[in-house]
Each structure stands twice: as structure tokens, then as C-alpha cells.
Short mmCIF file of C-alpha atoms in Angstrom, two decimals:
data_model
loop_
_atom_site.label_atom_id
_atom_site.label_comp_id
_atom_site.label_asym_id
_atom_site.label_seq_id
_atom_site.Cartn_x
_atom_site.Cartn_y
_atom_site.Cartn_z
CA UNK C 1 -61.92 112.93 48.84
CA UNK C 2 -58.67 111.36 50.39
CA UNK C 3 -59.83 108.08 52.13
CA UNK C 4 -57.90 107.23 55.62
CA UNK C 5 -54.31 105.11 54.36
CA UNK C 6 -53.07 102.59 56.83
CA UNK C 7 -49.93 101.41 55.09
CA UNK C 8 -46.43 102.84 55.73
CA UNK C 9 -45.17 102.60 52.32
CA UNK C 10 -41.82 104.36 51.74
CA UNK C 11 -40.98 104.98 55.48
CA UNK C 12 -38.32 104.48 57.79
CA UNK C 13 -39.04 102.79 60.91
CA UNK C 14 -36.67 101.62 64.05
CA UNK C 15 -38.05 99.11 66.44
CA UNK C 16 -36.10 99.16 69.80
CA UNK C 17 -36.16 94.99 71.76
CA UNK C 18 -37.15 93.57 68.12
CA UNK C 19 -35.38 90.52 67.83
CA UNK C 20 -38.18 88.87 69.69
CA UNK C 21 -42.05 88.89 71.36
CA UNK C 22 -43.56 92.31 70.58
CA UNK C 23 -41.02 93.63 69.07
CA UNK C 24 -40.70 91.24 66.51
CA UNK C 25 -44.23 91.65 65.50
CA UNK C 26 -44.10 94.79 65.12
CA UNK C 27 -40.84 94.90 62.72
CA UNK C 28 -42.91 92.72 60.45
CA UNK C 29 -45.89 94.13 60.64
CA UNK C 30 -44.28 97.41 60.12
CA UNK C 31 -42.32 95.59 56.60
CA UNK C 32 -45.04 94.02 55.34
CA UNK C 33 -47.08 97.83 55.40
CA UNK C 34 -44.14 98.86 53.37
CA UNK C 35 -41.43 100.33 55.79
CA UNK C 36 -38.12 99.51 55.87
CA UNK C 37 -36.82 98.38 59.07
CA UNK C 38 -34.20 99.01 61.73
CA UNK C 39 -33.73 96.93 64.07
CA UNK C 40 -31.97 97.35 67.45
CA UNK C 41 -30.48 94.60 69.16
CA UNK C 42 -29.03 93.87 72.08
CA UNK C 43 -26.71 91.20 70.37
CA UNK C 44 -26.77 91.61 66.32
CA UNK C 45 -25.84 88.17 66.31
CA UNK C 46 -28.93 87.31 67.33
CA UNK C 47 -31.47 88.50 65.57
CA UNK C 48 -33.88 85.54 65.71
CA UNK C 49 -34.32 85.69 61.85
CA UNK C 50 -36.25 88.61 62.02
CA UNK C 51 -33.94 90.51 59.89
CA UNK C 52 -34.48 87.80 57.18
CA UNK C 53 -37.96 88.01 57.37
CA UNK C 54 -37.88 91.82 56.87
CA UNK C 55 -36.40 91.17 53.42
CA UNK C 56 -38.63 88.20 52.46
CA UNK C 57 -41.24 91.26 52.67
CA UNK C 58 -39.16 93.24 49.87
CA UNK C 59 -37.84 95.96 52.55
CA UNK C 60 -34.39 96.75 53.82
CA UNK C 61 -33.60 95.39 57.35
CA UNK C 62 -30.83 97.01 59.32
CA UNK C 63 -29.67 95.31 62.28
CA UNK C 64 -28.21 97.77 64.96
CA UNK C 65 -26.16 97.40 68.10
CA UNK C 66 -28.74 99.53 70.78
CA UNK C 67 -28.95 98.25 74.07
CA UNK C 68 -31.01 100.51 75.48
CA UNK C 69 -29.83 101.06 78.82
CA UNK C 70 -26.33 101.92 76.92
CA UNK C 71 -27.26 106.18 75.89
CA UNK C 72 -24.19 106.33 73.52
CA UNK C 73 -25.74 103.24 71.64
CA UNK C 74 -29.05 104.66 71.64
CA UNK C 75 -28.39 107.60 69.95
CA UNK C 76 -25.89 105.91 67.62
CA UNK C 77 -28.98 103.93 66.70
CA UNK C 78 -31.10 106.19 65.73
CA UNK C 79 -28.33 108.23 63.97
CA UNK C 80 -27.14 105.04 61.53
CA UNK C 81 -30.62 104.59 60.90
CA UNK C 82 -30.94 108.18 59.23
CA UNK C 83 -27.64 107.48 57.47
CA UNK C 84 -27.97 104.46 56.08
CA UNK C 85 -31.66 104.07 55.73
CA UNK C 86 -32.19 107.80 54.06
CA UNK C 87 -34.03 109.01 57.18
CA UNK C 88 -36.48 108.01 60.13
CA UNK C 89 -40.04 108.56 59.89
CA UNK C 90 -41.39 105.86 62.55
CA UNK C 91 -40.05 105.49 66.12
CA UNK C 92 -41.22 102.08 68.37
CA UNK C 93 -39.97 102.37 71.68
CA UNK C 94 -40.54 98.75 72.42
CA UNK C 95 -37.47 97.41 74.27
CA UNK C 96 -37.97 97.11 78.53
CA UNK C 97 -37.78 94.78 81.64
CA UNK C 98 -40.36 93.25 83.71
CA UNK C 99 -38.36 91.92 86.74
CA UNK C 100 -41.03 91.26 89.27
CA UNK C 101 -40.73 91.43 92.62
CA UNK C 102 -42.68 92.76 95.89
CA UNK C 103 -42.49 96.16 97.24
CA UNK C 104 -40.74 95.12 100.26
CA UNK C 105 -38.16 93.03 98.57
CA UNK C 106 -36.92 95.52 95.83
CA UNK C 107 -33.39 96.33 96.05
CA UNK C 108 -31.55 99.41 94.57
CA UNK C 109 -30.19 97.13 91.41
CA UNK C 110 -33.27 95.75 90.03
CA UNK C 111 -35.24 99.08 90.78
CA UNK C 112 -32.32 101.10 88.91
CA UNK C 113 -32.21 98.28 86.09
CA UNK C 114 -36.00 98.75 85.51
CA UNK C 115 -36.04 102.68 85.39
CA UNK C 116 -32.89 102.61 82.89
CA UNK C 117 -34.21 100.35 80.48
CA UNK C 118 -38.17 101.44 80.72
CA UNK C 119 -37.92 104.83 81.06
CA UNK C 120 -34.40 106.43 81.04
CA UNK C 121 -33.26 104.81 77.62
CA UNK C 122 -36.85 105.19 76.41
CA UNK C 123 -36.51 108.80 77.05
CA UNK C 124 -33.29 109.62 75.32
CA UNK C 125 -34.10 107.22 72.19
CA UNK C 126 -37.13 109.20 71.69
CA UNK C 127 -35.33 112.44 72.51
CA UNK C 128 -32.58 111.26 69.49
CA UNK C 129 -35.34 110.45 66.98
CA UNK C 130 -37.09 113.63 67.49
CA UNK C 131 -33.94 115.73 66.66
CA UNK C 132 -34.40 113.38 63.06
CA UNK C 133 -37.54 114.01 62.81
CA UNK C 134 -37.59 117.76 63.44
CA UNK C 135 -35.17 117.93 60.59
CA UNK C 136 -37.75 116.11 58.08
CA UNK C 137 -40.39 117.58 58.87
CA UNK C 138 -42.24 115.60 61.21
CA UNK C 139 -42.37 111.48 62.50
CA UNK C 140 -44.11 109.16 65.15
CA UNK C 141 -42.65 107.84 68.10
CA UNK C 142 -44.81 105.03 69.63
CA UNK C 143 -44.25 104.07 72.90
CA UNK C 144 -44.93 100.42 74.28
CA UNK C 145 -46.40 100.91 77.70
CA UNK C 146 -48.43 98.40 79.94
CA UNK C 147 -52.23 98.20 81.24
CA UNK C 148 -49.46 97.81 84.11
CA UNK C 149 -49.42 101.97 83.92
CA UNK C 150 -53.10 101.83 84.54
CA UNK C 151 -53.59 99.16 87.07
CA UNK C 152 -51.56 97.77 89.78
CA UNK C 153 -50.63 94.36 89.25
CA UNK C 154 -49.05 93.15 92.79
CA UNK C 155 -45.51 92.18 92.43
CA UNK C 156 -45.09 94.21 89.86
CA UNK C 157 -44.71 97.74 91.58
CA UNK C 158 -41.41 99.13 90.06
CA UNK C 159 -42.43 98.22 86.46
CA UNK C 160 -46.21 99.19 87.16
CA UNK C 161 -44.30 102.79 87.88
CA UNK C 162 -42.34 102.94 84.83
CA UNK C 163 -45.41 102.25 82.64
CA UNK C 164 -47.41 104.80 83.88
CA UNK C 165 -44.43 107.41 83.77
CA UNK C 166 -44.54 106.46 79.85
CA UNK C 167 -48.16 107.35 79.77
CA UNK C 168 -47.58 110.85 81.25
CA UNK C 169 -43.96 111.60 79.53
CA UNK C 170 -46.13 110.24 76.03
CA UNK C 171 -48.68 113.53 76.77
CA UNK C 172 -45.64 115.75 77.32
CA UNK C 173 -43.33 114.81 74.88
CA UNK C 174 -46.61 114.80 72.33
CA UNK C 175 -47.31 118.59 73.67
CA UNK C 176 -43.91 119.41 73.23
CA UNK C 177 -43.08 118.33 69.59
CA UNK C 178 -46.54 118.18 68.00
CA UNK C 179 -45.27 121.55 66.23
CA UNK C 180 -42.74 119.84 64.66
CA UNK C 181 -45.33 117.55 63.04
CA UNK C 182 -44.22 114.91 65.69
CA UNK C 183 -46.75 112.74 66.99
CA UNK C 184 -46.06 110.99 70.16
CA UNK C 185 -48.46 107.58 71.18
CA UNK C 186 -48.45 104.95 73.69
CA UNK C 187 -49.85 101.40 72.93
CA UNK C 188 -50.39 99.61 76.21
CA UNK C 189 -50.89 95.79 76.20
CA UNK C 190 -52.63 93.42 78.61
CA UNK C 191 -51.19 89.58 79.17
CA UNK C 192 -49.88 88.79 75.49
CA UNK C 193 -47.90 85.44 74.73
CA UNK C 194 -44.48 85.99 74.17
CA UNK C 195 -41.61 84.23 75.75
CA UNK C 196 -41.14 86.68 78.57
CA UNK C 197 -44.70 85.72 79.25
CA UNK C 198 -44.46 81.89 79.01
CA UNK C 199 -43.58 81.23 82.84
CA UNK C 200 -46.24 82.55 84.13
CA UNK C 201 -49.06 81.71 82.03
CA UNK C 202 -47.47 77.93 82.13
CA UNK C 203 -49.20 77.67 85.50
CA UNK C 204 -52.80 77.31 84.89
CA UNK C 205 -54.47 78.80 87.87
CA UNK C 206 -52.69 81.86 86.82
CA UNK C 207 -53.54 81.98 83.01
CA UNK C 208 -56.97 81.31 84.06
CA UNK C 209 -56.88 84.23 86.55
CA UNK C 210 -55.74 86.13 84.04
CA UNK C 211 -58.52 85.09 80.95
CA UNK C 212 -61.23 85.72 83.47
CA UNK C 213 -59.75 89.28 84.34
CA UNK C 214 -59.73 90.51 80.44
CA UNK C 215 -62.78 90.78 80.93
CA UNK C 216 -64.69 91.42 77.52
CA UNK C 217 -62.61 88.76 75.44
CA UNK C 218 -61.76 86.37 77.68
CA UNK C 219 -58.13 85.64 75.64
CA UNK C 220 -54.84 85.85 76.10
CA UNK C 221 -53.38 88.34 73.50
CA UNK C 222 -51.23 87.72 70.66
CA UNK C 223 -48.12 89.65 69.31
CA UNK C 224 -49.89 90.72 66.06
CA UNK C 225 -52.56 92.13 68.26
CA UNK C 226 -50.29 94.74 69.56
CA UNK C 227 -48.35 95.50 65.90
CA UNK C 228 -51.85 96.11 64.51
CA UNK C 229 -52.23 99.39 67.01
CA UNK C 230 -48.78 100.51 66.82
CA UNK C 231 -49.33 100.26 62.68
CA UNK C 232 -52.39 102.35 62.79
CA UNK C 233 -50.65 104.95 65.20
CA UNK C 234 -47.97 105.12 62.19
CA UNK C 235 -50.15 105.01 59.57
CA UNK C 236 -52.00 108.44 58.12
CA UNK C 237 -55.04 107.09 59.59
CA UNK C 238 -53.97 108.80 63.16
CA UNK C 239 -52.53 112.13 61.77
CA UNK C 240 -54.59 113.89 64.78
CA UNK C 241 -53.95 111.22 67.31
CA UNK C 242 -51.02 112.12 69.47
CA UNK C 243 -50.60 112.05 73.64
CA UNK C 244 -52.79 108.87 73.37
CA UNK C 245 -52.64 106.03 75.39
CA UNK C 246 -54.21 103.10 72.96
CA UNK C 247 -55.28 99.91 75.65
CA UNK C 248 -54.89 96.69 73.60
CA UNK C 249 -56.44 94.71 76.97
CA UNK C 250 -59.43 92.65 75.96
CA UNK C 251 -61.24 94.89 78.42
CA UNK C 252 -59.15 94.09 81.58
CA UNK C 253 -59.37 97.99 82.52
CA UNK C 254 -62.91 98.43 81.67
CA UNK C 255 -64.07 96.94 84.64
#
């Protein structure tokens, strides 16, 4: 009897936006299951460390040029990772914006901004990694969405809109490719503390807005939180999970 595995051991992974926050998390998390790790940066100069932590874990870190808005550097990305990592198994499609800003007041540059970074380069890196993966054999892409795709947060309307376009382009992509042996996932996160985060929840009638809305837990999430899913959607655990959207919201949506 083969018991469910939930260690990567031996695999390849790239983490898009993983200097820092959720990204970050998820690089080590990934490592310390047994992956190596590339990681795309915006600036490779500043990694944050994480690339040094990677290797404290006994894995190969690979820090790559991939600002994802940039398609030449995404698919240079994922490319260098197959060459100088020996392949690319694991896919996290973590790197986006959250500008906020009313419906009203949205101009053509931040709504353009948003769609190339959450959705456009999202697209095209997972598009890149599945031509990889194809050639292996099979992979898992993981996308970071948003309860944001699920529920409409005001002020938030363009990136709301992104994050529910991953949730449907996960189910196609996961349609298309799942006879490659690709599986295609979306892990979508409530409120989690990160620095992107740390304005808002700094004012307290917000943050407590917030706790009372996630509404079985009652917490504010943490980084790890969100690495744990995306590990289990890489693991072997979820070889028949694919077009999923995982909610890692305290039970903010069940309400």
C-alpha cells in the first residue's frame, strides 16, 4: 500500500515575487520539503536573504532576473531554471499587485499595471513552464489567487477582477494540460501579514473589521499558512487535484 507523500524531495520548483511575503514562504517551505529552488526577482540584488536560507536547508537556490510584467524575462526564467537546475517540476505563480483604488477613480495605468502583472505575466509564465513540463512528463503550476476572486472587497475592483480571472484560466489551463500529466491549482488567501499588508491592518478599526469577517478563526493569517497549501498541491498527496481553487480564509467566504 503506497501511503499519501507530502514532501517534494528531488524536485525543481520556481517561485515567481519570492524575495518577500508569500512568496518567501513558500520558497522555504518548498526547500525545506526537499526542492530546490528558483527564485525570480525583480532585483537579484535583493533577494532579502531568502536565497541564503534556501541553502541553509541543503537545496540549490537560483536567483533569477523575472519581472513579471517583462514576457522576455519570464520565459527566460523559466528556461534557466530547466538549464541550470536539471528541469522544472513545480511552478508558483506568486508574484502580483494590489493597487487599490475605487471604481470611479481607476485610470488606464494602474488598471493596465494590475492586468499585466496578475494575469498577463501569470499567463505566459505558466504557458513557458508547461512547454517544460510537457517535455518531462508532467509538473504543477500553482497559482496564487485571492478570496478577492470570490468576494468583492470595495476598493479593490480591478484586482478583485484579476483574481477571479485566475480562478477560471486555473480550470482551463488544468483542462487543457491535465494530459500532459500537468496539474494546474489555485491557492487563494484571505488577509495574511506580510508587508504589503502592514498599512492597512496598522489601523485597528480595520484589522478588527477584518478578524471579525474571517469568520470561523477569527485571525489574521500567516505566510506559512499559505506555503502549507501550495506544498500539498505539489506534493503526491494531490495527484487528482487539479482546476481547484484551495481558500486559505479562516472562513471569511463561508458566510
Amino acid at each position: 500500500m503506497d501511503f499519501p507523500r507530502f514532501d517534494v524531495e528531488g524536485q525543481v520548483a520556481l517561485v515567481t515575487g519570492a524575495a518577500r511575503g508569500l512568496g518567501r514562504a513558500i520558497a522555504l517551505a518548498l526547500a525545506h520539503a526537499g526542492a530546490d529552488v528558483a527564485l525570480g526577482l525583480r532585483d537579484v540584488e535583493a533577494d532579502g536573504g531568502v536565497a541564503t536560507e534556501v541553502e541553509a536547508l541543503g537545496r540549490r537556490a537560483l536567483r533569477l532576473p523575472m519581472d513579471v510584467a517583462d514576457v522576455d524575462q519570464v520565459r527566460a526564467a523559466v528556461r534557466r531554471t530547466a538549464d541550470e537546475l536539471g528541469g522544472l517540476d513545480i511552478l508558483v505563480n506568486n508574484a502580483g499587485i494590489a493597487p487599490g483604488s475605487m471604481a470611479i477613480d481607476v485610470t488606464e495605468d494602474l488598471f493596465d499595471a494590475t492586468l499585466a502583472l496578475n494575469v498577463r505575466g501569470t499567463f505566459f509564465a505558466a504557458q513557458e513552464a508547461a512547454r517544460v513540463m510537457r517535455e518531462r512528463g508532467g509538473g504543477r503550476i500553482i497559482m496564487i489567487g485571492s478570496q478577492a476572486g470570490e468576494v468583492a472587497l470595495p476598493g479593490e475592483t480591478v484586482y478583485c477582477m484579476t483574481k477571479a480571472a485566475i480562478a477560471h484560466l486555473t480550470r482551463c489551463l488544468a483542462v487543457e494540460w491535465g494530459e500532459h500529466g500537468i496539474t494546474v491549482n489555485n491557492v487563494a488567501p484571505t488577509f495574511i501579514r506580510t508587508d504589503g499588508t502592514a498599512p492597512a491592518l496598522a489601523d485597528p478599526a480595520f484589522e478588527a473589521d477584518v478578524v471579525e469577517r474571517i469568520a470561523a478563526l477569527h485571525r489574521i493569517g500567516e505566510p506559512m499558512d499559505v506555503a502549507g497549501a501550495v506544498l500539498y498541491l505539489a506534493s503526491p498527496a494531490a495527484g487528482l487535484v487539479t482546476g481547484h481553487t484551495l481558500l486559505v480564509d479562516g472562513g471569511w467566504t463561508a458566510r
